[in-house]
Coordinates of N, CA and C in Angstrom, one line a residue:
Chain L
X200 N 106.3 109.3 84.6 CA 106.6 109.1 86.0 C 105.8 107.9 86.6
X201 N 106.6 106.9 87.1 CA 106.0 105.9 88.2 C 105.0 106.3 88.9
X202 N 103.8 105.3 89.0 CA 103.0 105.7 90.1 C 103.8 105.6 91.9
X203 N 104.4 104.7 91.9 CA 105.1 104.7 92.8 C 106.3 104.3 93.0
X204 N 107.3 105.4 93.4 CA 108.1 105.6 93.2 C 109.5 105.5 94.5
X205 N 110.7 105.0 95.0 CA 111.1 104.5 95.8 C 112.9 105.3 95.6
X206 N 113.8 105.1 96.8 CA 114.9 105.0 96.6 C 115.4 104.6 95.8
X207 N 116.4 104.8 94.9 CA 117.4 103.8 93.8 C 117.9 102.7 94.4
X208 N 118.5 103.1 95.8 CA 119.4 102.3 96.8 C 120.8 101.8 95.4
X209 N 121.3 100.5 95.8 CA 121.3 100.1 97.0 C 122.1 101.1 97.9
X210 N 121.6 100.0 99.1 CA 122.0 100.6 100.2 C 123.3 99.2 101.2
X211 N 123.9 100.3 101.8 CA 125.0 99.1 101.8 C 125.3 99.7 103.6
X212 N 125.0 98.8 104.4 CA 125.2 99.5 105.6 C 125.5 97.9 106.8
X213 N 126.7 99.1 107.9 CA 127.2 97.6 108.6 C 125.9 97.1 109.5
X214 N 126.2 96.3 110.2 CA 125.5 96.1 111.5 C 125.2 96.9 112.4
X215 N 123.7 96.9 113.0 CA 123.5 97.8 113.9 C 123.4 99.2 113.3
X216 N 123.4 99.4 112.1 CA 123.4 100.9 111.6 C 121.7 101.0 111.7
X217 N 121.2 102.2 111.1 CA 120.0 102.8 111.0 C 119.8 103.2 109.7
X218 N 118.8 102.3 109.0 CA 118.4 103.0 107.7 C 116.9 103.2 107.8
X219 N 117.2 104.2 106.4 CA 115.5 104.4 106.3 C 115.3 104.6 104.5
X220 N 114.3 104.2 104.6 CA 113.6 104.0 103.0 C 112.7 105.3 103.0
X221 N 112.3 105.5 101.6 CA 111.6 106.2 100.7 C 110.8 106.0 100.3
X222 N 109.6 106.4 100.1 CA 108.6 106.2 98.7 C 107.6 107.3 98.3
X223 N 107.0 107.6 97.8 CA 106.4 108.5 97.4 C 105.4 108.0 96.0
X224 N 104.3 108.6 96.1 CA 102.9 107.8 94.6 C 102.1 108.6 95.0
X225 N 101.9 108.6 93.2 CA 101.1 109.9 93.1 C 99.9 109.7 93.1
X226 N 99.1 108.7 93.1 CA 97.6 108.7 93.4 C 96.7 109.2 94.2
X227 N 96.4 110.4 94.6 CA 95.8 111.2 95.8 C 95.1 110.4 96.6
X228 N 94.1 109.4 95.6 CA 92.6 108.7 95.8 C 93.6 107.3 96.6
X229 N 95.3 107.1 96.8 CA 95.6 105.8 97.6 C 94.5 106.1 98.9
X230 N 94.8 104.4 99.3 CA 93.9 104.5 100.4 C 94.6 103.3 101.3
X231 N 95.5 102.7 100.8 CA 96.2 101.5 101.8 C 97.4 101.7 101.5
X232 N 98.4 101.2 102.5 CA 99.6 101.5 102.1 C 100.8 99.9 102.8
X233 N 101.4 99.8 102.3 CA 102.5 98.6 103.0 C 103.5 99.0 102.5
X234 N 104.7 97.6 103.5 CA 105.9 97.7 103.2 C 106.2 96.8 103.0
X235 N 106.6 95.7 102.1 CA 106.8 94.6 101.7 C 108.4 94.2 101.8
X236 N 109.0 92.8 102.1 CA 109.9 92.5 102.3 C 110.3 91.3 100.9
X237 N 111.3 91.2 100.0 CA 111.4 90.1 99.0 C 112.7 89.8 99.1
X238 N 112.7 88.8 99.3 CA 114.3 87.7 99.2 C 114.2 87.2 98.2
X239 N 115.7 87.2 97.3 CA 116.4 86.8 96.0 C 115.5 85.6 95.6
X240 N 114.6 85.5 94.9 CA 114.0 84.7 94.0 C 112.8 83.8 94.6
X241 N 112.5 84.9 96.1 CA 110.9 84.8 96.6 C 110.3 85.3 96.4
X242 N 109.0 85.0 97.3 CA 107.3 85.9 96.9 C 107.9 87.0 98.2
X243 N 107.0 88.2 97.8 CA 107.0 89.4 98.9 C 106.2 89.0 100.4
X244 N 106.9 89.3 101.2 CA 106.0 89.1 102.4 C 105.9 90.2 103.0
X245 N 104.8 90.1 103.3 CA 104.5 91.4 104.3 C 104.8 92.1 105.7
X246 N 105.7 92.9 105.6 CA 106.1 93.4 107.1 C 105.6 94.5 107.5
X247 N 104.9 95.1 107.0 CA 103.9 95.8 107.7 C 103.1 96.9 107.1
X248 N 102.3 97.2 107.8 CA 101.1 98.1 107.2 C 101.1 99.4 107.1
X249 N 101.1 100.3 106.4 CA 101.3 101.9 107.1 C 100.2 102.4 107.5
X250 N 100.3 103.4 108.7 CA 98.7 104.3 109.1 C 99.6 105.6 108.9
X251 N 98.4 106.2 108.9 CA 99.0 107.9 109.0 C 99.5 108.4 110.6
X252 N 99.2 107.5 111.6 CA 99.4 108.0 113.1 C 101.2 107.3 113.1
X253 N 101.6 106.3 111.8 CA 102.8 105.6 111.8 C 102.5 104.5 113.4
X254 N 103.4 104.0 112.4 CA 103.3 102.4 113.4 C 104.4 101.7 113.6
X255 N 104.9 100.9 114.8 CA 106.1 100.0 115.0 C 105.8 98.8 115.4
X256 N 106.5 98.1 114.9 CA 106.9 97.0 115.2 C 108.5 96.2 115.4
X257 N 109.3 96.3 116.5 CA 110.2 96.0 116.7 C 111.1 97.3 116.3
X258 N 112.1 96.8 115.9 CA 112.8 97.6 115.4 C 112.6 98.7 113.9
X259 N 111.3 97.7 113.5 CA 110.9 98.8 112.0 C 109.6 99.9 112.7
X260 N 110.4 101.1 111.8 CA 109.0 101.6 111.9 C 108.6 102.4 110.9
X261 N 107.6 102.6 110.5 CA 106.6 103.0 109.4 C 106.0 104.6 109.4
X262 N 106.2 105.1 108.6 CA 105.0 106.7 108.8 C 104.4 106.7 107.4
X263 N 103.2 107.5 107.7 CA 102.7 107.6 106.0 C 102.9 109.3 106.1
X264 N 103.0 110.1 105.6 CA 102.1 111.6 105.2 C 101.4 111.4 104.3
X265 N 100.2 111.7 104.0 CA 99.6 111.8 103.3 C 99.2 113.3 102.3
X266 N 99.8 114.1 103.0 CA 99.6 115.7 102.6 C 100.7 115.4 101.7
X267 N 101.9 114.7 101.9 CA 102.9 115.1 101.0 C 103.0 113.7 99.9
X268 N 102.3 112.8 100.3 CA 102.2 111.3 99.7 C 103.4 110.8 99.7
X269 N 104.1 110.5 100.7 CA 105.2 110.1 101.2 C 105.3 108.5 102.1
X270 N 105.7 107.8 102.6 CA 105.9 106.8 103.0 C 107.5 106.4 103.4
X271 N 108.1 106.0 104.7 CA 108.9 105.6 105.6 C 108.8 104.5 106.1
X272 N 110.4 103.9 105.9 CA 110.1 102.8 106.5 C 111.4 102.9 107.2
X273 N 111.7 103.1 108.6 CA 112.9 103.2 109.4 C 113.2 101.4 110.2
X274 N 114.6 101.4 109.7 CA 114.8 99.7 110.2 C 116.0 100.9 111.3
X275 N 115.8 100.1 112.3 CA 117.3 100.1 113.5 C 117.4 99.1 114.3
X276 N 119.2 99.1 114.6 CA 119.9 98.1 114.9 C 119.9 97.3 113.5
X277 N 120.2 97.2 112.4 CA 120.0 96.5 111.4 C 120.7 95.1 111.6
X278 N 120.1 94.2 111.5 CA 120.5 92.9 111.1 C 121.4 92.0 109.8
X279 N 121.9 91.5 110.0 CA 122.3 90.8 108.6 C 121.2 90.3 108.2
X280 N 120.6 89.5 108.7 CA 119.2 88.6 108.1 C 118.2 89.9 107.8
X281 N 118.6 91.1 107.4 CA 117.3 92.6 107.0 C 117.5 92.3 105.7
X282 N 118.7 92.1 105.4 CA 119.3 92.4 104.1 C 118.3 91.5 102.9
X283 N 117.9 92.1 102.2 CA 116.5 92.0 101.4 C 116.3 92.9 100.5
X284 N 115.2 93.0 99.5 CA 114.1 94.3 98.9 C 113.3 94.6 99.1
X285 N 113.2 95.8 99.9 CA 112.1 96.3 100.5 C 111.2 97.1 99.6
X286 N 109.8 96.7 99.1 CA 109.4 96.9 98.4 C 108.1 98.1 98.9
X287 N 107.6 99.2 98.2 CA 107.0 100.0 99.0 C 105.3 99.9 97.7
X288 N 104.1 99.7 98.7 CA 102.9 99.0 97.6 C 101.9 99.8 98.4
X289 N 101.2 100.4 97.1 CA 100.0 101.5 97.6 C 98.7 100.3 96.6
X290 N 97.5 100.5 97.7 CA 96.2 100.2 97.1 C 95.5 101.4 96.6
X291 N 94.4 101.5 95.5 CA 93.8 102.6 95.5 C 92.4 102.0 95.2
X292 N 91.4 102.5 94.8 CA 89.9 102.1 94.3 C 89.7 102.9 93.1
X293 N 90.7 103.6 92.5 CA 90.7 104.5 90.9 C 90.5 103.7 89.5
X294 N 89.1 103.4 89.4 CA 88.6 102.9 88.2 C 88.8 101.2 88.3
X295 N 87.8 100.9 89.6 CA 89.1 99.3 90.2 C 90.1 99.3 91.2
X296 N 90.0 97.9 91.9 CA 91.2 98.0 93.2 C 92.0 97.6 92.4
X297 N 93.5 98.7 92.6 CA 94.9 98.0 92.1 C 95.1 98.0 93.3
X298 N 96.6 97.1 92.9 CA 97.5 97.4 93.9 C 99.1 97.7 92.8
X299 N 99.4 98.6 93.3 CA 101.0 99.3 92.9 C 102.1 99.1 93.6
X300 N 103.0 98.2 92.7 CA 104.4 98.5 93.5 C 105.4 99.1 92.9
X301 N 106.6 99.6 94.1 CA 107.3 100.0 93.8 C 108.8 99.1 93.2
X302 N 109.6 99.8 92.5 CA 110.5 98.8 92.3 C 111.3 98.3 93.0
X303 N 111.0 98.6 94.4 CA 112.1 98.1 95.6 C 113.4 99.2 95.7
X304 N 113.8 98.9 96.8 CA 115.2 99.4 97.5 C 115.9 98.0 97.9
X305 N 116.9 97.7 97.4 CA 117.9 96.4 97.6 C 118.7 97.3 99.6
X306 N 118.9 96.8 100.2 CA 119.3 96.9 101.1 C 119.9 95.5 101.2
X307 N 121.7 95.9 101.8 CA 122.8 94.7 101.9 C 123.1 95.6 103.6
X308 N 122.7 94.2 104.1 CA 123.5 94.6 105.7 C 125.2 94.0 105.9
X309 N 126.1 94.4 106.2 CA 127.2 93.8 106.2 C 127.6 94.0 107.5
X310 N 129.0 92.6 108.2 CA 129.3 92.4 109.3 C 130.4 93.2 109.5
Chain I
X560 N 98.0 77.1 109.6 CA 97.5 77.4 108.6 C 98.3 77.5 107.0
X561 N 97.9 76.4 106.4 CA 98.3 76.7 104.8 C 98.4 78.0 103.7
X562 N 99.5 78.1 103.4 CA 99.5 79.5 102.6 C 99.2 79.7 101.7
X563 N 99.6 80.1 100.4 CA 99.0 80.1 99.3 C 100.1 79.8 98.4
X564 N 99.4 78.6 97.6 CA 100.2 77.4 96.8 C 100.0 78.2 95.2
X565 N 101.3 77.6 94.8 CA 100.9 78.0 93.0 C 101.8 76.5 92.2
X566 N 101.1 76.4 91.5 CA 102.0 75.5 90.6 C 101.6 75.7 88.8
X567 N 102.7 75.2 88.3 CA 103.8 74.5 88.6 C 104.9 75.9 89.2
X568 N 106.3 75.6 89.6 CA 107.1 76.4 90.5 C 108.1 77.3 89.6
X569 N 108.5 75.7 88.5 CA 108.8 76.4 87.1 C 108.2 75.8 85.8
X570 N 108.0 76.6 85.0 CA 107.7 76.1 83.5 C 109.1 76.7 82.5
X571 N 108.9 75.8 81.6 CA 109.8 75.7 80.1 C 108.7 75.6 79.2
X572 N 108.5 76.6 77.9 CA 107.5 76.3 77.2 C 108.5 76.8 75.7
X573 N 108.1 76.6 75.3 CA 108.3 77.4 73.2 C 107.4 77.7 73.0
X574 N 107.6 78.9 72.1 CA 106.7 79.7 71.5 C 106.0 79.1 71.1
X575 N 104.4 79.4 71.1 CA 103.0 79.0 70.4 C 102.7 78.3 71.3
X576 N 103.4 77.4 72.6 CA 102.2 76.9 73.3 C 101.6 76.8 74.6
X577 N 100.7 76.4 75.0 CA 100.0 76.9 76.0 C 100.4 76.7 77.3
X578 N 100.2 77.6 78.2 CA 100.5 76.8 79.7 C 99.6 77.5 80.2
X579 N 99.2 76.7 81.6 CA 98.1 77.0 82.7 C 99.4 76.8 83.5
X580 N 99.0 78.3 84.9 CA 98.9 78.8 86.0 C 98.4 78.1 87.0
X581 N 98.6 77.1 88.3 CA 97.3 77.2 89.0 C 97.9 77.9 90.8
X582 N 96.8 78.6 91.2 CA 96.5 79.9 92.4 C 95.5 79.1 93.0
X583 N 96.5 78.5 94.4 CA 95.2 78.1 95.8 C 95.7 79.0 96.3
X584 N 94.3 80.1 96.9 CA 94.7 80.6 98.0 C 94.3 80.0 99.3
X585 N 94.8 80.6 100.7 CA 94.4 80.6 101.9 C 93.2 80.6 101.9
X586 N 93.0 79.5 102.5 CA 91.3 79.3 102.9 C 90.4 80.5 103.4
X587 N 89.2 80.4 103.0 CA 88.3 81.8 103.5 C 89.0 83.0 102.9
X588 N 89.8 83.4 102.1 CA 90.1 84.4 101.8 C 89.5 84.4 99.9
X589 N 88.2 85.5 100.2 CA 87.4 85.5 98.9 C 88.5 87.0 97.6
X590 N 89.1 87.2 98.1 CA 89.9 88.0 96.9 C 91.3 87.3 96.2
X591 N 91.4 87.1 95.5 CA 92.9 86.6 94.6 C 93.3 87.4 93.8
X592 N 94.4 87.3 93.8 CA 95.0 88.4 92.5 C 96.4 88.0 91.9
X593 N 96.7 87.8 90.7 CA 97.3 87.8 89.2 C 98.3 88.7 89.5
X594 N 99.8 88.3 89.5 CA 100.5 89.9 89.2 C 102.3 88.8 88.5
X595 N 102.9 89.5 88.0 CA 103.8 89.8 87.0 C 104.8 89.9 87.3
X596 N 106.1 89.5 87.6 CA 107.5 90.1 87.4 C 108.3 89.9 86.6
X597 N 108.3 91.0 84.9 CA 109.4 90.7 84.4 C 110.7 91.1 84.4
X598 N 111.8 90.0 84.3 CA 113.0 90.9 84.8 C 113.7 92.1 84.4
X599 N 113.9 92.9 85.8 CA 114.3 94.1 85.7 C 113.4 95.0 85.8
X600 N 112.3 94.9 86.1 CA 111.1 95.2 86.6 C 110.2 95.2 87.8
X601 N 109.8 96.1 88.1 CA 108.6 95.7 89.2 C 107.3 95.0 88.7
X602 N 106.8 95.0 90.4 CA 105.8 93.6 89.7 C 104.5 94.4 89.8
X603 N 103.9 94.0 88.6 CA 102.8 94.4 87.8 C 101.5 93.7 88.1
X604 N 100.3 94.3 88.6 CA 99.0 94.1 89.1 C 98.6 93.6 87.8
X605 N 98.0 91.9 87.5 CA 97.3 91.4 86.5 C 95.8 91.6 86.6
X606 N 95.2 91.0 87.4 CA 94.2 91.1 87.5 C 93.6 90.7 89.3
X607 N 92.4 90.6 89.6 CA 91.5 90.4 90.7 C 90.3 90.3 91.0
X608 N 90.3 89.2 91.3 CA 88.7 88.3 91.6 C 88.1 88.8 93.4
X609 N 86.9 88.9 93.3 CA 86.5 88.7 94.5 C 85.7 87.1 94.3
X610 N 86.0 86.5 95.2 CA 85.4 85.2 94.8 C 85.8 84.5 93.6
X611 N 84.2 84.4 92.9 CA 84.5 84.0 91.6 C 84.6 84.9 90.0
X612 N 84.2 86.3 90.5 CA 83.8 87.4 89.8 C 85.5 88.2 89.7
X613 N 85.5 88.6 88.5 CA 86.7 89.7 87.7 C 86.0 91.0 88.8
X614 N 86.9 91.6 89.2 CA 86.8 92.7 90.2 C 87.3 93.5 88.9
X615 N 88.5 93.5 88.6 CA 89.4 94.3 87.4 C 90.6 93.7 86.2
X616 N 90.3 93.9 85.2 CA 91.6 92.8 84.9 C 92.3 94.0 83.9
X617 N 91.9 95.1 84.7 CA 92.9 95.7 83.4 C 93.9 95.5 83.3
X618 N 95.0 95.2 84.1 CA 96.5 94.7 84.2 C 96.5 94.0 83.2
X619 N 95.7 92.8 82.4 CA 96.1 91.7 81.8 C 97.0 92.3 80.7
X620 N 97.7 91.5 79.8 CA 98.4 92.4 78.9 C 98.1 92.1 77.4
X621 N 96.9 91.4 77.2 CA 96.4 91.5 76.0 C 95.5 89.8 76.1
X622 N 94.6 90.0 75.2 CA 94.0 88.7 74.7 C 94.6 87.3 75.0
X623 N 95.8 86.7 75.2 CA 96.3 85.7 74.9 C 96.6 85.2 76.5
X624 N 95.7 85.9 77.2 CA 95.9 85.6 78.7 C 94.6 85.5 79.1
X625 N 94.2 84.3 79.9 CA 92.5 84.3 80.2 C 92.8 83.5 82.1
X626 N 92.4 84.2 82.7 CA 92.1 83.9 84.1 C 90.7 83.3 84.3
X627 N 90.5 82.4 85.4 CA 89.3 81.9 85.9 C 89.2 81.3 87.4
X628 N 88.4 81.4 87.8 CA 88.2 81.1 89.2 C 86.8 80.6 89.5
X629 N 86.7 79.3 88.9 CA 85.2 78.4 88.9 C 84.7 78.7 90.5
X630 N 83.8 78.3 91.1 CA 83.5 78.0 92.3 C 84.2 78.9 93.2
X631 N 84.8 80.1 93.2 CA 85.4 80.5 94.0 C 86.4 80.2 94.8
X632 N 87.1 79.3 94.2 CA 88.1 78.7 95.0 C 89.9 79.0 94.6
X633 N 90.1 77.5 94.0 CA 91.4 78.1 93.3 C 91.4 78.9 91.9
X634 N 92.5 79.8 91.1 CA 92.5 80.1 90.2 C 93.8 79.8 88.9
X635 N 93.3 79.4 87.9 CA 93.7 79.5 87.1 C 94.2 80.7 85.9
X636 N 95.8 80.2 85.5 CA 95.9 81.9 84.7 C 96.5 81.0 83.2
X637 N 95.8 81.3 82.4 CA 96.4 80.5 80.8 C 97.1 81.4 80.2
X638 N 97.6 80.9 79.4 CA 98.6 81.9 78.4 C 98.6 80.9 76.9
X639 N 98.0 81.4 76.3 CA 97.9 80.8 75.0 C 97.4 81.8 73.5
X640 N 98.8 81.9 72.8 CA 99.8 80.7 72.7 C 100.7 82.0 73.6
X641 N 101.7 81.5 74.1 CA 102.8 82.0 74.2 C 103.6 82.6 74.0
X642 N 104.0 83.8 74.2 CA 105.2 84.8 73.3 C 106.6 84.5 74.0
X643 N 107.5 85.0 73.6 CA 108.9 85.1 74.3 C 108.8 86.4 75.8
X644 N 107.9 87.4 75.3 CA 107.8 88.4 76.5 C 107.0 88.7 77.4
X645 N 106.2 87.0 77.3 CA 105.6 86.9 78.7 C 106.5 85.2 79.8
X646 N 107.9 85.6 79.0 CA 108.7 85.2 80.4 C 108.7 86.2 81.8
X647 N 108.6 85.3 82.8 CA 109.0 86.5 84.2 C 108.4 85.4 85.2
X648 N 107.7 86.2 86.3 CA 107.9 85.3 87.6 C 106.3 85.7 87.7
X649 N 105.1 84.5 87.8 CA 103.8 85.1 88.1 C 103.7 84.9 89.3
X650 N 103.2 86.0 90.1 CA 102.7 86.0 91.6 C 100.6 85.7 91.6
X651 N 100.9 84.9 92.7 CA 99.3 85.2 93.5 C 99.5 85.6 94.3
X652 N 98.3 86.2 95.0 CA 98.2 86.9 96.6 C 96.6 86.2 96.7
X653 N 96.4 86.5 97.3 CA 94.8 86.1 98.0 C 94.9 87.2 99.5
X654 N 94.1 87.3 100.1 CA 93.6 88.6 101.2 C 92.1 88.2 101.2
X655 N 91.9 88.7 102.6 CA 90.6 88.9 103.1 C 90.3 90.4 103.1
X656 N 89.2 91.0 102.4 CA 89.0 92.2 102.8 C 88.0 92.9 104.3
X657 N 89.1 93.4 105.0 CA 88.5 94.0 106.1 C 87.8 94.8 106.1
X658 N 88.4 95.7 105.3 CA 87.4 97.7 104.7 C 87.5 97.9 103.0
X659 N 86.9 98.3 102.7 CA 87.1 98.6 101.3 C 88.2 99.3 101.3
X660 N 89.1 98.9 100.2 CA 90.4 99.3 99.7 C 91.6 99.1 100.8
X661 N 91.1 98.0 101.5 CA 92.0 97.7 102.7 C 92.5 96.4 102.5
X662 N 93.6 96.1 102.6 CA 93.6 94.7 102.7 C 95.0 93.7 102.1
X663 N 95.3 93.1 103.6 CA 96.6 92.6 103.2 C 97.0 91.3 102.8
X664 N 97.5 91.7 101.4 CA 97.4 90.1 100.5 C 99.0 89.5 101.1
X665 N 98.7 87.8 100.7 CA 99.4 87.2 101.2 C 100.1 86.6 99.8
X666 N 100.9 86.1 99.3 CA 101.8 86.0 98.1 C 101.8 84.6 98.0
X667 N 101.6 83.8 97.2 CA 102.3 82.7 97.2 C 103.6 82.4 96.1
X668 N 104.5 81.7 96.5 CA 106.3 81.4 95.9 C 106.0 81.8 94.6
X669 N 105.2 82.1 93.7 CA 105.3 82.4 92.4 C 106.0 81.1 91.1
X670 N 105.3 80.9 89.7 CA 105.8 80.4 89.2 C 106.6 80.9 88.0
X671 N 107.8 80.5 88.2 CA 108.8 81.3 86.7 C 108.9 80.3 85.5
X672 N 108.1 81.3 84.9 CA 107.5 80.9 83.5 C 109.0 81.6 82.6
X673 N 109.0 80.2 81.6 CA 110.3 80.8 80.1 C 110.2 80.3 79.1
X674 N 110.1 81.4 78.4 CA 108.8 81.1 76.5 C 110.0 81.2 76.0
X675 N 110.7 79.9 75.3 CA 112.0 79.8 74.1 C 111.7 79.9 72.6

């Protein structure tokens, strides 16, 4: 089993729809959590951070649970320019800082 | 503010020989970190310096990979000699740490490395 673990996707949705992502990792001892954004044959950039109170920014917004070791990432009004892999990355301090990613969710926004 | 540079953008190598990596990160940011994408894969934690010091390198994937970060600055990632299955895309990140186990790395374009 993946330490962290994500949607299959893809996901294929028009304009203006509402999606939401998955993730889930099994490392109890996580202790940071993001949501990374990667376009076809770039580096990840970072769109945002997760807290357990969940957090927004714009149209995205973020929840952690941590009782269930879960992670959300809600986009609305979706854009063509969303359309990306949204990649889902837990830090832990277990024998050393990793950092773990997930294999991404491909997300295609269509007009 | 300048991001975090890697070169070269692409490499072509043949088996057996060597290529260096090089990782500037964003200024003032004392952590860097080594990570992996081979294709059809997610990307794989190599290793992590604070400064100039190995934090962890368990990621590396055997002997024939040696990282360094003299002076704390830029880092270098070798590969010698070269196999065919360490083709893929290497990522840097660099981050400032705010709290322990906190902390958001910044990526630089990665170099796609291809061992014939």
């Amino acid at each position: 089993r993946k330490e962290v673990e994500q949607d299959p996707g893809p996901f294929n949705v028009p304009e203006g729809a509402t999606v939401a992502f998955n993730c889930t990792y099994s490392n109890s001892a996580s202790q940071s959590f993001f949501w990374y954004r990667q376009d076809c044959r770039k580096e990840p950039k970072l769109l945002m951070s997760v807290y357990s109170s969940g957090n927004e920014d714009g149209r995205f917004t973020a929840q952690l649970n941590r009782a269930s070791q879960y992670i959300s990432l809600l986009i609305r009004d979706s854009k063509l320019s969303d359309s990306a892999t949204y990649l889902c990355v837990v830090n832990h301090l277990t024998g050393g800082f990793k950092t773990i990613f997930g294999a991404g969710t491909r997300l295609f926004v269509k007009a | 503010e300048a991001g975090v540079t890697q070169f070269p953008s692409h490499s072509v190598i043949e088996k057996g020989q060597t290529v260096t990596l090089r990782c500037d990160p964003i200024s003032g940011h004392d952590n860097l970190y080594w990570y992996r994408r081979v294709m059809g894969k997610e990307i794989k934690f190599l290793l992590h310096f604070v400064k100039e010091s190995k934090q962890d390198e368990s990621g590396m994937p055997n002997n024939r990979f040696l990282a360094e970060r003299t002076g704390g600055t830029y880092s270098t990632l070798k590969v010698q000699p070269a196999e065919l299955e360490d083709s893929g895309v290497y990522f840097c990140a660099s981050s400032q740490e705010r709290r322990a186990g906190y902390n958001e790395q910044f990526f630089g374009p990665g170099t796609r490395l291809t061992v014939l």
